[in-house]
Amino acid sequence: MARVALVTGGTRGIGAAISRALKEAGYRVAANYAGNDAAAAAFSEETGIRTFKWSVADYDACVAGLAEVEAALGPVEILVNNAGITRDAPFHKMTREQWQQVIDTNLSGVFNMTHPVWPGMRERKFGRVITISSINGQKGQFGQVNYAASKAGDLGLTKSLAQEGARFGITANAICPGYIATEMVMAVPEKVREAIIGQIPAGRLGEAEEIARCVTFLAADEAEFINGATLTVNGGQYFV
């Protein structure tokens, strides 16, 4: 029977591309989302992928949501922590609420989703935890102290999970996308977008499908010796 994959933030942007790619690769896919019911319904109708609504910032909601997914599809064996938000502001203007909202979703959300599925992965001696971090978690970014801190924290969490899970057949890896042609990036003023592209040696924005292909690679049974790794996918913009 096909393995079950759950993608948080899986109905839009990079998450939607990941959900589609995993389904095409033969997985039974569940896509989590937090708020946009219309987008989730349209995505499900288009793809046939089941969607489940809860906030990854709420631990109890994650436990309940995972129980719903597992009742419908089976135990989650591949977890893709993709859900994330931004609340940008220069540090001297950043509010405690802007800080906490981003940390709660982007960092604590990875804990909230991974912690409940971890015991089952240990028992079954198989698991894949793939977390979508960011180029800005590697290099920092003006106006994104909260976001950069959360995404850098995801990398430390991933490396630690890799050490704990390895002997149980669990791998934990991260992907750091650069600037991808999502709705959010395409909505910025053209001059700003051109300036961003000017910093990318490849001379273009990335495509969501390029991140999705990295996920399917890391999710495969054959990727079992890749653990604690960070795939940097940014067109040569930043080297680690």
mmCIF file of C-alpha atoms in Angstrom:
data_model
loop_
_atom_site.group_PDB
_atom_site.id
_atom_site.type_symbol
_atom_site.label_atom_id
_atom_site.label_comp_id
_atom_site.label_asym_id
_atom_site.label_seq_id
_atom_site.Cartn_x
_atom_site.Cartn_y
_atom_site.Cartn_z
ATOM 1 C CA MET A 1 0.000 0.000 0.000
ATOM 2 C CA ALA A 2 1.239 3.506 -0.837
ATOM 3 C CA ARG A 3 2.797 5.545 1.931
ATOM 4 C CA VAL A 4 0.869 8.488 3.406
ATOM 5 C CA ALA A 5 2.338 11.974 3.021
ATOM 6 C CA LEU A 6 1.057 15.080 4.792
ATOM 7 C CA VAL A 7 1.964 18.561 3.543
ATOM 8 C CA THR A 8 1.285 21.536 5.793
ATOM 9 C CA GLY A 9 0.313 24.685 3.951
ATOM 10 C CA GLY A 10 -0.255 22.227 1.139
ATOM 11 C CA THR A 11 -2.982 23.891 -0.928
ATOM 12 C CA ARG A 12 -1.216 26.994 -2.271
ATOM 13 C CA GLY A 13 2.137 28.043 -3.708
ATOM 14 C CA ILE A 14 5.097 25.789 -2.988
ATOM 15 C CA GLY A 15 2.929 23.568 -0.793
ATOM 16 C CA ALA A 16 0.449 22.908 -3.588
ATOM 17 C CA ALA A 17 3.278 21.973 -5.948
ATOM 18 C CA ILE A 18 4.650 19.580 -3.317
ATOM 19 C CA SER A 19 1.249 17.971 -2.768
ATOM 20 C CA ARG A 20 0.779 17.441 -6.508
ATOM 21 C CA ALA A 21 4.273 16.032 -6.980
ATOM 22 C CA LEU A 22 3.883 13.556 -4.128
ATOM 23 C CA LYS A 23 0.558 12.372 -5.503
ATOM 24 C CA GLU A 24 2.108 11.920 -8.952
ATOM 25 C CA ALA A 25 4.911 9.920 -7.295
ATOM 26 C CA GLY A 26 2.336 7.478 -5.919
ATOM 27 C CA TYR A 27 1.837 8.668 -2.340
ATOM 28 C CA ARG A 28 -1.522 9.057 -0.640
ATOM 29 C CA VAL A 29 -1.457 12.774 0.107
ATOM 30 C CA ALA A 30 -3.207 14.953 2.670
ATOM 31 C CA ALA A 31 -2.887 18.732 2.393
ATOM 32 C CA ASN A 32 -3.282 20.855 5.500
ATOM 33 C CA TYR A 33 -4.304 24.515 5.363
ATOM 34 C CA ALA A 34 -5.086 27.176 7.944
ATOM 35 C CA GLY A 35 -7.584 29.661 6.597
ATOM 36 C CA ASN A 36 -8.425 29.983 2.909
ATOM 37 C CA ASP A 37 -11.412 27.689 2.490
ATOM 38 C CA ALA A 38 -12.096 28.726 -1.105
ATOM 39 C CA ALA A 39 -8.537 28.023 -2.236
ATOM 40 C CA ALA A 40 -8.522 24.674 -0.431
ATOM 41 C CA ALA A 41 -11.822 23.621 -2.011
ATOM 42 C CA ALA A 42 -10.613 24.597 -5.481
ATOM 43 C CA PHE A 43 -7.344 22.740 -4.942
ATOM 44 C CA SER A 44 -9.096 19.587 -3.775
ATOM 45 C CA GLU A 45 -11.535 19.688 -6.678
ATOM 46 C CA GLU A 46 -8.699 20.128 -9.165
ATOM 47 C CA THR A 47 -6.340 17.501 -7.770
ATOM 48 C CA GLY A 48 -8.477 15.029 -5.864
ATOM 49 C CA ILE A 49 -6.206 15.539 -2.841
ATOM 50 C CA ARG A 50 -8.022 15.639 0.493
ATOM 51 C CA THR A 51 -7.603 18.810 2.534
ATOM 52 C CA PHE A 52 -7.706 19.236 6.307
ATOM 53 C CA LYS A 53 -7.993 22.540 8.143
ATOM 54 C CA TRP A 54 -6.106 23.486 11.303
ATOM 55 C CA SER A 55 -3.413 25.907 12.471
ATOM 56 C CA VAL A 56 0.030 24.400 12.940
ATOM 57 C CA ALA A 57 0.620 27.040 15.635
ATOM 58 C CA ASP A 58 -1.830 25.160 17.899
ATOM 59 C CA TYR A 59 -0.412 21.891 19.283
ATOM 60 C CA ASP A 60 -3.772 20.443 20.277
ATOM 61 C CA ALA A 61 -5.208 21.274 16.857
ATOM 62 C CA CYS A 62 -2.274 19.457 15.253
ATOM 63 C CA VAL A 63 -2.908 16.343 17.344
ATOM 64 C CA ALA A 64 -6.611 16.386 16.442
ATOM 65 C CA GLY A 65 -5.923 17.096 12.775
ATOM 66 C CA LEU A 66 -3.370 14.318 12.508
ATOM 67 C CA ALA A 67 -5.849 11.900 14.056
ATOM 68 C CA GLU A 68 -8.353 12.894 11.375
ATOM 69 C CA VAL A 69 -5.788 12.389 8.602
ATOM 70 C CA GLU A 70 -4.713 9.004 9.935
ATOM 71 C CA ALA A 71 -8.331 7.844 10.299
ATOM 72 C CA ALA A 72 -8.933 8.746 6.659
ATOM 73 C CA LEU A 73 -5.655 7.667 5.024
ATOM 74 C CA GLY A 74 -3.497 5.795 7.504
ATOM 75 C CA PRO A 75 -0.372 6.610 9.561
ATOM 76 C CA VAL A 76 1.622 9.618 8.356
ATOM 77 C CA GLU A 77 4.990 8.357 7.158
ATOM 78 C CA ILE A 78 6.160 11.438 5.239
ATOM 79 C CA LEU A 79 5.676 14.811 6.907
ATOM 80 C CA VAL A 80 6.428 17.950 4.920
ATOM 81 C CA ASN A 81 6.574 21.000 7.186
ATOM 82 C CA ASN A 82 5.851 23.716 4.655
ATOM 83 C CA ALA A 83 3.396 26.058 6.409
ATOM 84 C CA GLY A 84 4.829 29.490 7.076
ATOM 85 C CA ILE A 85 3.914 33.141 7.441
ATOM 86 C CA THR A 86 5.651 36.510 7.314
ATOM 87 C CA ARG A 87 5.072 39.577 9.469
ATOM 88 C CA ASP A 88 7.829 41.826 8.172
ATOM 89 C CA ALA A 89 9.055 44.984 9.868
ATOM 90 C CA PRO A 90 12.394 46.594 10.725
ATOM 91 C CA PHE A 91 13.465 45.356 14.137
ATOM 92 C CA HIS A 92 12.971 48.724 15.876
ATOM 93 C CA LYS A 93 9.353 48.740 14.698
ATOM 94 C CA MET A 94 8.621 45.039 15.124
ATOM 95 C CA THR A 95 5.941 44.275 17.696
ATOM 96 C CA ARG A 96 5.934 41.375 20.117
ATOM 97 C CA GLU A 97 2.875 40.082 18.293
ATOM 98 C CA GLN A 98 4.699 40.100 14.926
ATOM 99 C CA TRP A 99 7.589 38.226 16.494
ATOM 100 C CA GLN A 100 5.430 35.668 18.284
ATOM 101 C CA GLN A 101 3.076 34.948 15.372
ATOM 102 C CA VAL A 102 5.959 34.044 13.082
ATOM 103 C CA ILE A 103 7.793 31.969 15.683
ATOM 104 C CA ASP A 104 4.572 30.163 16.626
ATOM 105 C CA THR A 105 3.864 29.133 13.033
ATOM 106 C CA ASN A 106 7.266 28.740 11.397
ATOM 107 C CA LEU A 107 9.245 27.212 14.258
ATOM 108 C CA SER A 108 6.882 25.946 16.947
ATOM 109 C CA GLY A 109 4.625 24.732 14.129
ATOM 110 C CA VAL A 110 7.349 22.305 13.032
ATOM 111 C CA PHE A 111 7.553 20.968 16.589
ATOM 112 C CA ASN A 112 3.752 20.818 16.860
ATOM 113 C CA MET A 113 3.471 18.715 13.712
ATOM 114 C CA THR A 114 6.528 16.510 14.125
ATOM 115 C CA HIS A 115 6.185 15.668 17.817
ATOM 116 C CA PRO A 116 2.865 13.766 17.495
ATOM 117 C CA VAL A 117 3.988 11.661 14.490
ATOM 118 C CA TRP A 118 7.463 10.873 15.848
ATOM 119 C CA PRO A 119 6.484 7.936 18.123
ATOM 120 C CA GLY A 120 4.702 6.162 15.270
ATOM 121 C CA MET A 121 7.658 6.649 12.967
ATOM 122 C CA ARG A 122 9.955 5.171 15.622
ATOM 123 C CA GLU A 123 7.676 2.174 16.101
ATOM 124 C CA ARG A 124 7.366 1.498 12.352
ATOM 125 C CA LYS A 125 11.114 2.040 11.836
ATOM 126 C CA PHE A 126 10.437 4.462 8.991
ATOM 127 C CA GLY A 127 9.821 8.155 8.605
ATOM 128 C CA ARG A 128 10.611 11.185 6.522
ATOM 129 C CA VAL A 129 10.487 14.680 8.020
ATOM 130 C CA ILE A 130 11.140 17.321 5.380
ATOM 131 C CA THR A 131 11.063 20.940 6.480
ATOM 132 C CA ILE A 132 10.932 23.913 4.143
ATOM 133 C CA SER A 133 13.257 26.564 5.551
ATOM 134 C CA SER A 134 14.480 29.557 3.513
ATOM 135 C CA ILE A 135 17.508 31.297 2.055
ATOM 136 C CA ASN A 136 16.786 34.023 4.607
ATOM 137 C CA GLY A 137 17.209 31.532 7.421
ATOM 138 C CA GLN A 138 20.737 31.004 6.100
ATOM 139 C CA LYS A 139 21.817 34.577 5.362
ATOM 140 C CA GLY A 140 19.364 36.797 7.254
ATOM 141 C CA GLN A 141 17.271 39.556 5.689
ATOM 142 C CA PHE A 142 16.535 43.192 6.470
ATOM 143 C CA GLY A 143 13.059 43.538 7.980
ATOM 144 C CA GLN A 144 12.761 39.817 8.701
ATOM 145 C CA VAL A 145 14.397 39.237 12.071
ATOM 146 C CA ASN A 146 11.424 37.113 13.119
ATOM 147 C CA TYR A 147 11.214 35.129 9.879
ATOM 148 C CA ALA A 148 14.986 34.589 9.570
ATOM 149 C CA ALA A 149 15.196 33.456 13.203
ATOM 150 C CA SER A 150 12.346 30.982 12.747
ATOM 151 C CA LYS A 151 13.786 29.515 9.567
ATOM 152 C CA ALA A 152 17.285 29.264 11.047
ATOM 153 C CA GLY A 153 15.725 27.489 14.027
ATOM 154 C CA ASP A 154 14.150 24.991 11.648
ATOM 155 C CA LEU A 155 17.632 24.029 10.461
ATOM 156 C CA GLY A 156 18.889 23.354 13.980
ATOM 157 C CA LEU A 157 15.752 21.366 14.765
ATOM 158 C CA THR A 158 16.247 19.306 11.599
ATOM 159 C CA LYS A 159 19.866 18.450 12.353
ATOM 160 C CA SER A 160 18.986 17.369 15.872
ATOM 161 C CA LEU A 161 16.047 15.243 14.726
ATOM 162 C CA ALA A 162 18.320 13.555 12.195
ATOM 163 C CA GLN A 163 20.633 12.364 14.953
ATOM 164 C CA GLU A 164 17.774 11.081 17.104
ATOM 165 C CA GLY A 165 15.851 9.381 14.315
ATOM 166 C CA ALA A 166 18.613 7.727 12.307
ATOM 167 C CA ARG A 167 18.685 4.406 14.168
ATOM 168 C CA PHE A 168 14.913 4.132 13.787
ATOM 169 C CA GLY A 169 14.946 4.531 10.015
ATOM 170 C CA ILE A 170 13.782 8.147 10.206
ATOM 171 C CA THR A 171 15.442 10.894 8.203
ATOM 172 C CA ALA A 172 15.050 14.618 8.783
ATOM 173 C CA ASN A 173 16.157 17.017 6.078
ATOM 174 C CA ALA A 174 15.566 20.650 5.164
ATOM 175 C CA ILE A 175 15.181 22.556 1.932
ATOM 176 C CA CYS A 176 16.097 26.236 1.689
ATOM 177 C CA PRO A 177 14.386 27.795 -1.327
ATOM 178 C CA GLY A 178 15.578 31.078 -2.706
ATOM 179 C CA TYR A 179 13.124 33.421 -4.383
ATOM 180 C CA ILE A 180 10.361 31.377 -6.003
ATOM 181 C CA ALA A 181 7.713 32.643 -8.429
ATOM 182 C CA THR A 182 4.818 32.277 -6.009
ATOM 183 C CA GLU A 183 1.825 34.616 -5.785
ATOM 184 C CA MET A 184 3.519 36.487 -2.943
ATOM 185 C CA VAL A 185 6.724 37.183 -4.884
ATOM 186 C CA MET A 186 4.919 37.963 -8.125
ATOM 187 C CA ALA A 187 2.756 40.506 -6.266
ATOM 188 C CA VAL A 188 5.699 42.730 -5.323
ATOM 189 C CA PRO A 189 6.334 45.794 -7.523
ATOM 190 C CA GLU A 190 8.057 44.952 -10.795
ATOM 191 C CA LYS A 191 11.113 47.087 -9.986
ATOM 192 C CA VAL A 192 11.597 45.237 -6.702
ATOM 193 C CA ARG A 193 11.192 41.903 -8.460
ATOM 194 C CA GLU A 194 13.756 42.909 -11.087
ATOM 195 C CA ALA A 195 16.182 43.887 -8.328
ATOM 196 C CA ILE A 196 15.740 40.472 -6.711
ATOM 197 C CA ILE A 197 16.341 38.675 -10.006
ATOM 198 C CA GLY A 198 19.439 40.806 -10.518
ATOM 199 C CA GLN A 199 20.955 39.156 -7.431
ATOM 200 C CA ILE A 200 20.350 35.619 -8.729
ATOM 201 C CA PRO A 201 23.142 34.268 -10.977
ATOM 202 C CA ALA A 202 20.642 32.011 -12.768
ATOM 203 C CA GLY A 203 18.880 35.196 -13.908
ATOM 204 C CA ARG A 204 15.378 34.083 -12.956
ATOM 205 C CA LEU A 205 13.075 33.212 -10.107
ATOM 206 C CA GLY A 206 12.741 29.571 -9.123
ATOM 207 C CA GLU A 207 9.627 27.539 -9.813
ATOM 208 C CA ALA A 208 7.577 25.852 -7.109
ATOM 209 C CA GLU A 209 7.891 22.576 -8.993
ATOM 210 C CA GLU A 210 11.666 22.702 -8.547
ATOM 211 C CA ILE A 211 11.207 22.650 -4.775
ATOM 212 C CA ALA A 212 8.625 19.881 -5.108
ATOM 213 C CA ARG A 213 11.097 17.683 -6.976
ATOM 214 C CA CYS A 214 13.539 18.049 -4.077
ATOM 215 C CA VAL A 215 10.830 16.900 -1.683
ATOM 216 C CA THR A 216 9.963 13.794 -3.691
ATOM 217 C CA PHE A 217 13.680 12.950 -3.860
ATOM 218 C CA LEU A 218 14.101 13.191 -0.077
ATOM 219 C CA ALA A 219 10.826 11.358 0.605
ATOM 220 C CA ALA A 220 11.826 8.253 -1.346
ATOM 221 C CA ASP A 221 12.794 5.011 0.389
ATOM 222 C CA GLU A 222 16.049 5.175 -1.579
ATOM 223 C CA ALA A 223 17.036 8.440 0.171
ATOM 224 C CA GLU A 224 17.556 6.690 3.500
ATOM 225 C CA PHE A 225 21.252 7.639 3.808
ATOM 226 C CA ILE A 226 20.557 11.360 3.327
ATOM 227 C CA ASN A 227 19.942 12.664 6.804
ATOM 228 C CA GLY A 228 20.423 16.037 8.479
ATOM 229 C CA ALA A 229 21.072 17.638 5.099
ATOM 230 C CA THR A 230 20.059 21.056 3.834
ATOM 231 C CA LEU A 231 19.310 21.368 0.122
ATOM 232 C CA THR A 232 19.998 24.928 -0.955
ATOM 233 C CA VAL A 233 17.848 25.740 -3.989
ATOM 234 C CA ASN A 234 18.395 29.371 -4.919
ATOM 235 C CA GLY A 235 19.906 29.629 -8.397
ATOM 236 C CA GLY A 236 23.360 30.385 -7.014
ATOM 237 C CA GLN A 237 22.267 33.443 -5.038
ATOM 238 C CA TYR A 238 23.810 32.289 -1.768
ATOM 239 C CA PHE A 239 26.329 29.570 -0.962
ATOM 240 C CA VAL A 240 26.620 27.732 2.355
#
